[in-house]
PDB file of C-alpha atoms in Angstrom:
ATOM      1  CA  UNK A   1       1.278  11.213  19.267  1.00 84.00           C
ATOM      2  CA  UNK A   2      -1.372   9.937  21.499  1.00 88.00           C
ATOM      3  CA  UNK A   3      -3.612  12.911  20.193  1.00 92.00           C
ATOM      4  CA  UNK A   4      -2.863  12.053  16.101  1.00 93.00           C
ATOM      5  CA  UNK A   5      -4.415   8.365  17.293  1.00 90.00           C
ATOM      6  CA  UNK A   6      -7.294   9.170  19.015  1.00 93.00           C
ATOM      7  CA  UNK A   7      -8.337  12.061  16.422  1.00 95.00           C
ATOM      8  CA  UNK A   8      -7.653   8.970  13.743  1.00 94.00           C
ATOM      9  CA  UNK A   9      -9.759   6.848  15.434  1.00 92.00           C
ATOM     10  CA  UNK A  10     -12.942   8.861  15.586  1.00 95.00           C
ATOM     11  CA  UNK A  11     -13.199   9.778  12.026  1.00 96.00           C
ATOM     12  CA  UNK A  12     -16.011   8.606  10.133  1.00 96.00           C
ATOM     13  CA  UNK A  13     -14.940   9.075   6.914  1.00 96.00           C
ATOM     14  CA  UNK A  14     -11.454   9.424   4.676  1.00 97.00           C
ATOM     15  CA  UNK A  15     -10.575   9.642   1.297  1.00 97.00           C
ATOM     16  CA  UNK A  16      -6.820   9.148   0.212  1.00 97.00           C
ATOM     17  CA  UNK A  17      -5.138   9.213  -2.978  1.00 97.00           C
ATOM     18  CA  UNK A  18      -1.534   7.544  -2.953  1.00 97.00           C
ATOM     19  CA  UNK A  19       0.447   8.278  -5.750  1.00 97.00           C
ATOM     20  CA  UNK A  20       4.114   5.909  -6.004  1.00 96.00           C
ATOM     21  CA  UNK A  21       6.983   4.796  -8.014  1.00 96.00           C
ATOM     22  CA  UNK A  22       8.740   1.342  -7.939  1.00 93.00           C
ATOM     23  CA  UNK A  23      11.562   1.334  -9.450  1.00 93.00           C
ATOM     24  CA  UNK A  24      13.673  -1.235  -9.712  1.00 89.00           C
ATOM     25  CA  UNK A  25      17.447  -1.720 -10.606  1.00 86.00           C
ATOM     26  CA  UNK A  26      20.188  -4.812 -10.863  1.00 84.00           C
ATOM     27  CA  UNK A  27      23.323  -3.930  -8.817  1.00 78.00           C
ATOM     28  CA  UNK A  28      25.140  -2.402 -11.730  1.00 80.00           C
ATOM     29  CA  UNK A  29      22.673   0.036 -12.379  1.00 81.00           C
ATOM     30  CA  UNK A  30      20.699  -1.646 -14.365  1.00 84.00           C
ATOM     31  CA  UNK A  31      16.659  -0.961 -15.088  1.00 82.00           C
ATOM     32  CA  UNK A  32      14.422  -3.944 -14.660  1.00 85.00           C
ATOM     33  CA  UNK A  33      11.396  -2.241 -13.824  1.00 89.00           C
ATOM     34  CA  UNK A  34       9.489   1.271 -13.532  1.00 94.00           C
ATOM     35  CA  UNK A  35       6.134   1.584 -12.205  1.00 96.00           C
ATOM     36  CA  UNK A  36       4.021   4.369 -11.452  1.00 97.00           C
ATOM     37  CA  UNK A  37       0.520   3.621  -9.755  1.00 96.00           C
ATOM     38  CA  UNK A  38      -2.380   5.430  -8.145  1.00 97.00           C
ATOM     39  CA  UNK A  39      -4.545   4.214  -5.750  1.00 96.00           C
ATOM     40  CA  UNK A  40      -7.586   5.351  -4.496  1.00 97.00           C
ATOM     41  CA  UNK A  41      -9.779   4.560  -1.507  1.00 97.00           C
ATOM     42  CA  UNK A  42     -12.782   6.002  -0.233  1.00 97.00           C
ATOM     43  CA  UNK A  43     -13.385   3.995   3.221  1.00 97.00           C
ATOM     44  CA  UNK A  44     -17.101   4.805   5.691  1.00 96.00           C
ATOM     45  CA  UNK A  45     -16.371   2.934   9.069  1.00 94.00           C
ATOM     46  CA  UNK A  46     -19.987   3.039   9.553  1.00 93.00           C
ATOM     47  CA  UNK A  47     -21.180   0.460   7.873  1.00 92.00           C
ATOM     48  CA  UNK A  48     -18.092  -1.028   7.438  1.00 94.00           C
ATOM     49  CA  UNK A  49     -17.491   0.147   3.474  1.00 96.00           C
ATOM     50  CA  UNK A  50     -15.337   0.597   0.808  1.00 97.00           C
ATOM     51  CA  UNK A  51     -14.247   2.146  -3.159  1.00 97.00           C
ATOM     52  CA  UNK A  52     -10.869   0.953  -3.757  1.00 97.00           C
ATOM     53  CA  UNK A  53      -9.379   1.222  -7.053  1.00 97.00           C
ATOM     54  CA  UNK A  54      -5.769   0.755  -7.824  1.00 96.00           C
ATOM     55  CA  UNK A  55      -4.274   1.757 -11.742  1.00 97.00           C
ATOM     56  CA  UNK A  56      -0.170   0.569 -12.508  1.00 96.00           C
ATOM     57  CA  UNK A  57       0.949   2.055 -15.483  1.00 96.00           C
ATOM     58  CA  UNK A  58       4.910  -0.123 -16.778  1.00 95.00           C
ATOM     59  CA  UNK A  59       6.733   3.358 -17.167  1.00 94.00           C
ATOM     60  CA  UNK A  60       8.798   0.385 -19.697  1.00 91.00           C
ATOM     61  CA  UNK A  61       6.565  -1.472 -21.165  1.00 92.00           C
ATOM     62  CA  UNK A  62       3.516   0.896 -21.542  1.00 94.00           C
ATOM     63  CA  UNK A  63       1.826  -1.928 -19.857  1.00 95.00           C
ATOM     64  CA  UNK A  64      -1.573  -0.769 -17.595  1.00 95.00           C
ATOM     65  CA  UNK A  65      -3.571  -2.954 -14.878  1.00 95.00           C
ATOM     66  CA  UNK A  66      -6.405  -1.849 -13.312  1.00 96.00           C
ATOM     67  CA  UNK A  67      -7.858  -3.367  -9.667  1.00 95.00           C
ATOM     68  CA  UNK A  68     -10.699  -2.218  -8.318  1.00 96.00           C
ATOM     69  CA  UNK A  69     -13.163  -3.234  -5.233  1.00 96.00           C
ATOM     70  CA  UNK A  70     -16.188  -2.540  -4.088  1.00 96.00           C
ATOM     71  CA  UNK A  71     -17.302  -3.834   0.113  1.00 96.00           C
ATOM     72  CA  UNK A  72     -20.199  -3.306   1.675  1.00 95.00           C
ATOM     73  CA  UNK A  73     -22.432  -4.889   4.068  1.00 92.00           C
ATOM     74  CA  UNK A  74     -23.923  -6.657   1.017  1.00 91.00           C
ATOM     75  CA  UNK A  75     -20.993  -8.346  -0.373  1.00 92.00           C
ATOM     76  CA  UNK A  76     -17.076  -7.359  -1.925  1.00 94.00           C
ATOM     77  CA  UNK A  77     -17.551  -7.045  -5.479  1.00 95.00           C
ATOM     78  CA  UNK A  78     -13.773  -7.366  -7.038  1.00 95.00           C
ATOM     79  CA  UNK A  79     -12.532  -6.388 -10.869  1.00 95.00           C
ATOM     80  CA  UNK A  80      -9.376  -7.752 -11.965  1.00 92.00           C
ATOM     81  CA  UNK A  81      -8.494  -8.576 -15.808  1.00 88.00           C
ATOM     82  CA  UNK A  82     -11.313  -6.139 -17.084  1.00 90.00           C
ATOM     83  CA  UNK A  83     -14.311  -8.145 -15.570  1.00 93.00           C
ATOM     84  CA  UNK A  84     -15.961  -8.217 -12.270  1.00 95.00           C
ATOM     85  CA  UNK A  85     -16.545 -10.820 -10.238  1.00 94.00           C
ATOM     86  CA  UNK A  86     -18.476 -11.842  -6.495  1.00 94.00           C
ATOM     87  CA  UNK A  87     -15.898 -12.735  -3.668  1.00 93.00           C
ATOM     88  CA  UNK A  88     -16.619 -14.835  -0.925  1.00 92.00           C
ATOM     89  CA  UNK A  89     -18.190 -13.161   2.080  1.00 86.00           C
ATOM     90  CA  UNK A  90     -16.074 -14.536   4.392  1.00 87.00           C
ATOM     91  CA  UNK A  91     -13.533 -12.662   3.052  1.00 87.00           C
ATOM     92  CA  UNK A  92     -15.145  -9.589   2.898  1.00 90.00           C
ATOM     93  CA  UNK A  93     -14.202  -8.908   6.481  1.00 90.00           C
ATOM     94  CA  UNK A  94     -10.425  -9.438   6.434  1.00 91.00           C
ATOM     95  CA  UNK A  95     -10.053  -7.681   3.099  1.00 91.00           C
ATOM     96  CA  UNK A  96     -12.205  -5.256   3.854  1.00 92.00           C
ATOM     97  CA  UNK A  97      -9.670  -4.161   7.033  1.00 90.00           C
ATOM     98  CA  UNK A  98      -6.795  -5.082   4.381  1.00 91.00           C
ATOM     99  CA  UNK A  99      -7.577  -2.014   2.508  1.00 91.00           C
ATOM    100  CA  UNK A 100      -8.017   0.407   5.440  1.00 90.00           C
ATOM    101  CA  UNK A 101      -4.590  -0.777   6.621  1.00 89.00           C
ATOM    102  CA  UNK A 102      -2.994  -0.458   3.849  1.00 90.00           C
ATOM    103  CA  UNK A 103      -4.389   3.074   2.443  1.00 93.00           C
ATOM    104  CA  UNK A 104      -5.273   5.052   5.790  1.00 92.00           C
ATOM    105  CA  UNK A 105      -4.075   7.354   7.872  1.00 93.00           C
ATOM    106  CA  UNK A 106      -2.439   4.587   9.844  1.00 89.00           C
ATOM    107  CA  UNK A 107      -0.547   3.192   7.364  1.00 88.00           C
ATOM    108  CA  UNK A 108       2.396   3.381   8.666  1.00 87.00           C
ATOM    109  CA  UNK A 109       2.060   4.989  11.544  1.00 90.00           C
ATOM    110  CA  UNK A 110       2.774   1.265  14.065  1.00 88.00           C
ATOM    111  CA  UNK A 111       6.423   2.469  12.773  1.00 90.00           C
ATOM    112  CA  UNK A 112       6.336   6.096  14.928  1.00 91.00           C
ATOM    113  CA  UNK A 113       4.575   4.043  17.570  1.00 90.00           C
ATOM    114  CA  UNK A 114       7.274   1.274  18.065  1.00 90.00           C
ATOM    115  CA  UNK A 115      10.721   3.930  17.389  1.00 92.00           C
ATOM    116  CA  UNK A 116       9.413   7.266  19.302  1.00 92.00           C
ATOM    117  CA  UNK A 117      12.743   8.465  20.306  1.00 94.00           C
ATOM    118  CA  UNK A 118      14.117   8.917  16.874  1.00 94.00           C
ATOM    119  CA  UNK A 119      11.013  10.959  15.810  1.00 95.00           C
ATOM    120  CA  UNK A 120      11.924  14.158  15.042  1.00 97.00           C
ATOM    121  CA  UNK A 121       9.104  16.719  15.593  1.00 96.00           C
ATOM    122  CA  UNK A 122       8.902  20.208  13.622  1.00 97.00           C
ATOM    123  CA  UNK A 123       6.440  23.016  12.724  1.00 97.00           C
ATOM    124  CA  UNK A 124       6.682  24.255   9.009  1.00 96.00           C
ATOM    125  CA  UNK A 125       3.532  26.484   7.056  1.00 94.00           C
ATOM    126  CA  UNK A 126       1.413  26.170  10.173  1.00 96.00           C
ATOM    127  CA  UNK A 127       1.898  22.450  10.185  1.00 97.00           C
ATOM    128  CA  UNK A 128       3.053  19.894  12.035  1.00 97.00           C
ATOM    129  CA  UNK A 129       5.426  17.715  10.619  1.00 97.00           C
ATOM    130  CA  UNK A 130       6.884  14.417  11.772  1.00 97.00           C
ATOM    131  CA  UNK A 131      10.268  12.777  10.404  1.00 97.00           C
ATOM    132  CA  UNK A 132      11.110   8.724  10.869  1.00 96.00           C
ATOM    133  CA  UNK A 133      14.099   7.024   9.938  1.00 95.00           C
ATOM    134  CA  UNK A 134      14.871   3.395  10.092  1.00 92.00           C
ATOM    135  CA  UNK A 135      18.057   1.133   8.779  1.00 88.00           C
ATOM    136  CA  UNK A 136      18.011  -2.238   8.785  1.00 80.00           C
ATOM    137  CA  UNK A 137      16.867  -4.458  11.128  1.00 73.00           C
ATOM    138  CA  UNK A 138      14.444  -1.443  13.143  1.00 69.00           C
ATOM    139  CA  UNK A 139      12.391  -1.287   9.276  1.00 69.00           C
ATOM    140  CA  UNK A 140      11.728  -5.479   8.577  1.00 61.00           C
ATOM    141  CA  UNK A 141       7.787  -5.947   8.989  1.00 54.00           C
ATOM    142  CA  UNK A 142       4.723  -4.319   7.925  1.00 49.00           C
ATOM    143  CA  UNK A 143       3.995  -3.312   4.210  1.00 50.00           C
ATOM    144  CA  UNK A 144       2.414  -0.349   2.612  1.00 49.00           C
ATOM    145  CA  UNK A 145       0.093  -0.015   0.197  1.00 46.00           C
ATOM    146  CA  UNK A 146       2.316  -0.185  -3.274  1.00 46.00           C
ATOM    147  CA  UNK A 147       4.194  -3.469  -2.003  1.00 48.00           C
ATOM    148  CA  UNK A 148       2.399  -5.678  -3.470  1.00 45.00           C
ATOM    149  CA  UNK A 149       3.735  -4.787  -6.584  1.00 43.00           C
ATOM    150  CA  UNK A 150       6.933  -6.701  -5.841  1.00 41.00           C
ATOM    151  CA  UNK A 151       5.382  -9.744  -5.858  1.00 41.00           C
ATOM    152  CA  UNK A 152       4.824  -9.005  -9.864  1.00 42.00           C
ATOM    153  CA  UNK A 153       8.349  -8.399 -10.974  1.00 41.00           C
ATOM    154  CA  UNK A 154      10.239 -10.708 -12.219  1.00 39.00           C
ATOM    155  CA  UNK A 155      10.384 -14.177 -11.160  1.00 37.00           C
ATOM    156  CA  UNK A 156      12.712 -17.349 -12.123  1.00 32.00           C
ATOM    157  CA  UNK A 157      12.375 -20.781 -10.875  1.00 30.00           C
ATOM    158  CA  UNK A 158      13.936 -21.328  -7.030  1.00 32.00           C
ATOM    159  CA  UNK A 159      14.582 -24.838  -6.148  1.00 30.00           C
ATOM    160  CA  UNK A 160      16.498 -25.905  -3.135  1.00 30.00           C
ATOM    161  CA  UNK A 161      16.287 -29.744  -2.479  1.00 32.00           C
ATOM    162  CA  UNK A 162      13.621 -30.408  -4.787  1.00 32.00           C
ATOM    163  CA  UNK A 163      10.809 -27.523  -2.932  1.00 32.00           C
ATOM    164  CA  UNK A 164      10.136 -24.340  -3.884  1.00 30.00           C
ATOM    165  CA  UNK A 165      12.418 -22.443  -1.406  1.00 32.00           C
ATOM    166  CA  UNK A 166      10.445 -20.430   0.924  1.00 32.00           C
ATOM    167  CA  UNK A 167       9.868 -16.109   0.757  1.00 30.00           C
ATOM    168  CA  UNK A 168       9.087 -15.249   4.468  1.00 30.00           C
ATOM    169  CA  UNK A 169      10.237 -11.561   4.163  1.00 32.00           C
ATOM    170  CA  UNK A 170       8.028 -11.197   1.511  1.00 30.00           C
ATOM    171  CA  UNK A 171       5.244  -9.502   0.413  1.00 32.00           C
ATOM    172  CA  UNK A 172       1.162 -11.219   0.313  1.00 28.00           C
ATOM    173  CA  UNK A 173       0.740 -11.985  -2.990  1.00 25.00           C
ATOM    174  CA  UNK A 174      -1.491  -9.876  -4.861  1.00 30.00           C
ATOM    175  CA  UNK A 175      -5.342 -12.848  -4.753  1.00 30.00           C
ATOM    176  CA  UNK A 176      -5.043 -12.935  -8.397  1.00 31.00           C
ATOM    177  CA  UNK A 177      -1.475 -14.388  -8.356  1.00 33.00           C
ATOM    178  CA  UNK A 178      -1.216 -17.881  -9.132  1.00 36.00           C
ATOM    179  CA  UNK A 179       2.631 -18.522 -10.801  1.00 37.00           C
ATOM    180  CA  UNK A 180       2.933 -22.337  -8.741  1.00 36.00           C
ATOM    181  CA  UNK A 181       6.043 -23.113 -10.159  1.00 40.00           C
ATOM    182  CA  UNK A 182       7.844 -20.165  -9.325  1.00 40.00           C
ATOM    183  CA  UNK A 183       9.134 -18.291  -6.176  1.00 46.00           C
ATOM    184  CA  UNK A 184       8.456 -14.689  -5.562  1.00 50.00           C
ATOM    185  CA  UNK A 185      11.238 -12.430  -4.735  1.00 52.00           C
ATOM    186  CA  UNK A 186      12.819 -12.688  -1.140  1.00 58.00           C
ATOM    187  CA  UNK A 187      12.919  -9.033  -0.600  1.00 57.00           C
ATOM    188  CA  UNK A 188      14.605  -7.104   2.690  1.00 63.00           C
ATOM    189  CA  UNK A 189      13.432  -3.665   3.683  1.00 66.00           C
ATOM    190  CA  UNK A 190      16.967  -1.812   4.507  1.00 82.00           C
ATOM    191  CA  UNK A 191      15.678   2.246   4.442  1.00 89.00           C
ATOM    192  CA  UNK A 192      12.880   3.553   5.003  1.00 92.00           C
ATOM    193  CA  UNK A 193      12.135   8.073   5.334  1.00 95.00           C
ATOM    194  CA  UNK A 194       8.592   8.250   6.456  1.00 95.00           C
ATOM    195  CA  UNK A 195       7.208  12.463   7.342  1.00 96.00           C
ATOM    196  CA  UNK A 196       3.657  12.972   8.221  1.00 96.00           C
ATOM    197  CA  UNK A 197       1.982  15.824   8.072  1.00 97.00           C
ATOM    198  CA  UNK A 198       0.034  16.521  10.516  1.00 97.00           C
ATOM    199  CA  UNK A 199      -3.069  19.646  10.515  1.00 97.00           C
ATOM    200  CA  UNK A 200      -2.623  21.452  13.934  1.00 97.00           C
ATOM    201  CA  UNK A 201      -6.247  22.034  14.012  1.00 97.00           C
ATOM    202  CA  UNK A 202      -7.574  18.291  13.890  1.00 97.00           C
ATOM    203  CA  UNK A 203      -4.292  16.213  14.635  1.00 97.00           C
ATOM    204  CA  UNK A 204      -5.594  14.699  11.644  1.00 97.00           C
ATOM    205  CA  UNK A 205      -2.205  13.521   8.729  1.00 97.00           C
ATOM    206  CA  UNK A 206      -3.076  15.291   5.516  1.00 97.00           C
ATOM    207  CA  UNK A 207      -0.577  13.996   3.369  1.00 97.00           C
ATOM    208  CA  UNK A 208       2.782  10.737   4.184  1.00 96.00           C
ATOM    209  CA  UNK A 209       5.686  11.016   2.719  1.00 96.00           C
ATOM    210  CA  UNK A 210       7.242   7.206   2.245  1.00 94.00           C
ATOM    211  CA  UNK A 211      10.241   6.614   0.501  1.00 94.00           C
ATOM    212  CA  UNK A 212      12.149   3.031   1.261  1.00 91.00           C
ATOM    213  CA  UNK A 213      14.392   1.033  -0.829  1.00 89.00           C
ATOM    214  CA  UNK A 214      14.380  -2.831  -1.252  1.00 81.00           C
ATOM    215  CA  UNK A 215      16.713  -5.460  -1.635  1.00 81.00           C
ATOM    216  CA  UNK A 216      15.161  -7.896  -4.020  1.00 76.00           C
ATOM    217  CA  UNK A 217      17.403 -11.158  -3.517  1.00 69.00           C
ATOM    218  CA  UNK A 218      17.000 -14.461  -5.132  1.00 60.00           C
ATOM    219  CA  UNK A 219      19.954 -17.294  -6.075  1.00 44.00           C
ATOM    220  CA  UNK A 220      21.201 -15.543  -9.342  1.00 68.00           C
ATOM    221  CA  UNK A 221      19.792 -11.733  -9.494  1.00 72.00           C
ATOM    222  CA  UNK A 222      20.419  -9.813  -6.609  1.00 77.00           C
ATOM    223  CA  UNK A 223      18.812  -6.070  -7.307  1.00 85.00           C
ATOM    224  CA  UNK A 224      17.361  -2.719  -5.817  1.00 86.00           C
ATOM    225  CA  UNK A 225      14.052  -1.627  -4.958  1.00 87.00           C
ATOM    226  CA  UNK A 226      13.138   2.047  -4.506  1.00 91.00           C
ATOM    227  CA  UNK A 227       9.458   3.013  -3.664  1.00 93.00           C
ATOM    228  CA  UNK A 228       8.623   6.594  -3.394  1.00 95.00           C
ATOM    229  CA  UNK A 229       4.975   7.034  -1.749  1.00 96.00           C
ATOM    230  CA  UNK A 230       2.544  10.170  -1.404  1.00 97.00           C
ATOM    231  CA  UNK A 231      -0.366   9.858   0.372  1.00 97.00           C
ATOM    232  CA  UNK A 232      -3.051  12.820   0.546  1.00 97.00           C
ATOM    233  CA  UNK A 233      -6.150  12.110   2.945  1.00 97.00           C
ATOM    234  CA  UNK A 234      -9.341  14.092   3.529  1.00 97.00           C
ATOM    235  CA  UNK A 235     -11.534  13.226   6.011  1.00 97.00           C
ATOM    236  CA  UNK A 236     -15.295  12.960   7.084  1.00 97.00           C
ATOM    237  CA  UNK A 237     -16.397  14.322   3.107  1.00 95.00           C
ATOM    238  CA  UNK A 238     -16.631  10.424   1.930  1.00 96.00           C
ATOM    239  CA  UNK A 239     -20.792  10.547   0.973  1.00 95.00           C
ATOM    240  CA  UNK A 240     -21.524   5.823   1.563  1.00 95.00           C
ATOM    241  CA  UNK A 241     -20.105   3.665  -0.631  1.00 96.00           C
ATOM    242  CA  UNK A 242     -22.856   2.654  -3.464  1.00 95.00           C
ATOM    243  CA  UNK A 243     -22.208  -0.209  -5.954  1.00 95.00           C
ATOM    244  CA  UNK A 244     -22.952   1.162  -9.278  1.00 94.00           C
ATOM    245  CA  UNK A 245     -26.166  -0.963 -11.033  1.00 94.00           C
ATOM    246  CA  UNK A 246     -23.641  -1.675 -13.825  1.00 92.00           C
ATOM    247  CA  UNK A 247     -21.061  -3.105 -11.387  1.00 94.00           C
ATOM    248  CA  UNK A 248     -24.333  -5.834  -9.889  1.00 92.00           C
ATOM    249  CA  UNK A 249     -25.414  -6.233 -13.137  1.00 89.00           C
ATOM    250  CA  UNK A 250     -22.394  -7.482 -14.486  1.00 86.00           C
ATOM    251  CA  UNK A 251     -22.317 -10.448 -12.247  1.00 84.00           C
ATOM    252  CA  UNK A 252     -25.165 -11.668 -12.120  1.00 77.00           C
TER     253      UNK A 252
END
């Protein structure tokens, strides 16, 4: 496992494509929400820069949304609700680290390191396969690329003693969320199945599969969210990140 971590740390760049599906059901199995998500990230380590695109389709209503970011040494440009804007420079480093952590090859690696004794290692079709299953308290904490979708689930007012209830276990809200009158659902990760597929010639993960079940609870409407994700990653082939002229022109 140390060889894998060292190999990831040594790469100059990578591109990742994540295909995910979220499904939210009530305890009686009634479907509330079902989303398909595709996330594409191109990351270059020196100089640190990224181009990120997140596309989401509500498979129940048909609604489609897109979020896009360019982050370079020159600044941070983001597209939400169809419009480009320039983000404050003091947020650049934080957003850059966040996008790498959520979309890169180390997305859930801390769990393998923390629970090394539970990891099952096999060789299949010439690849090294690492499997890890966690339940309950062992899996609490840490989020993946599509956890942000949890913040967009149907919300209900949640007031205790005249104040909005705290939700310490909920994933962070996306940057454009401004619901001040309602509380995000409280979420607890109950089960997580992780698979890392490693290229033995480089010790780099080329595919990551994750299936996670969350209990989503508020006072009146407990539900279960299941998130299935597949990451495919290629290394050291990403060209320098350049902000297109039309993006620069739209923000002048």
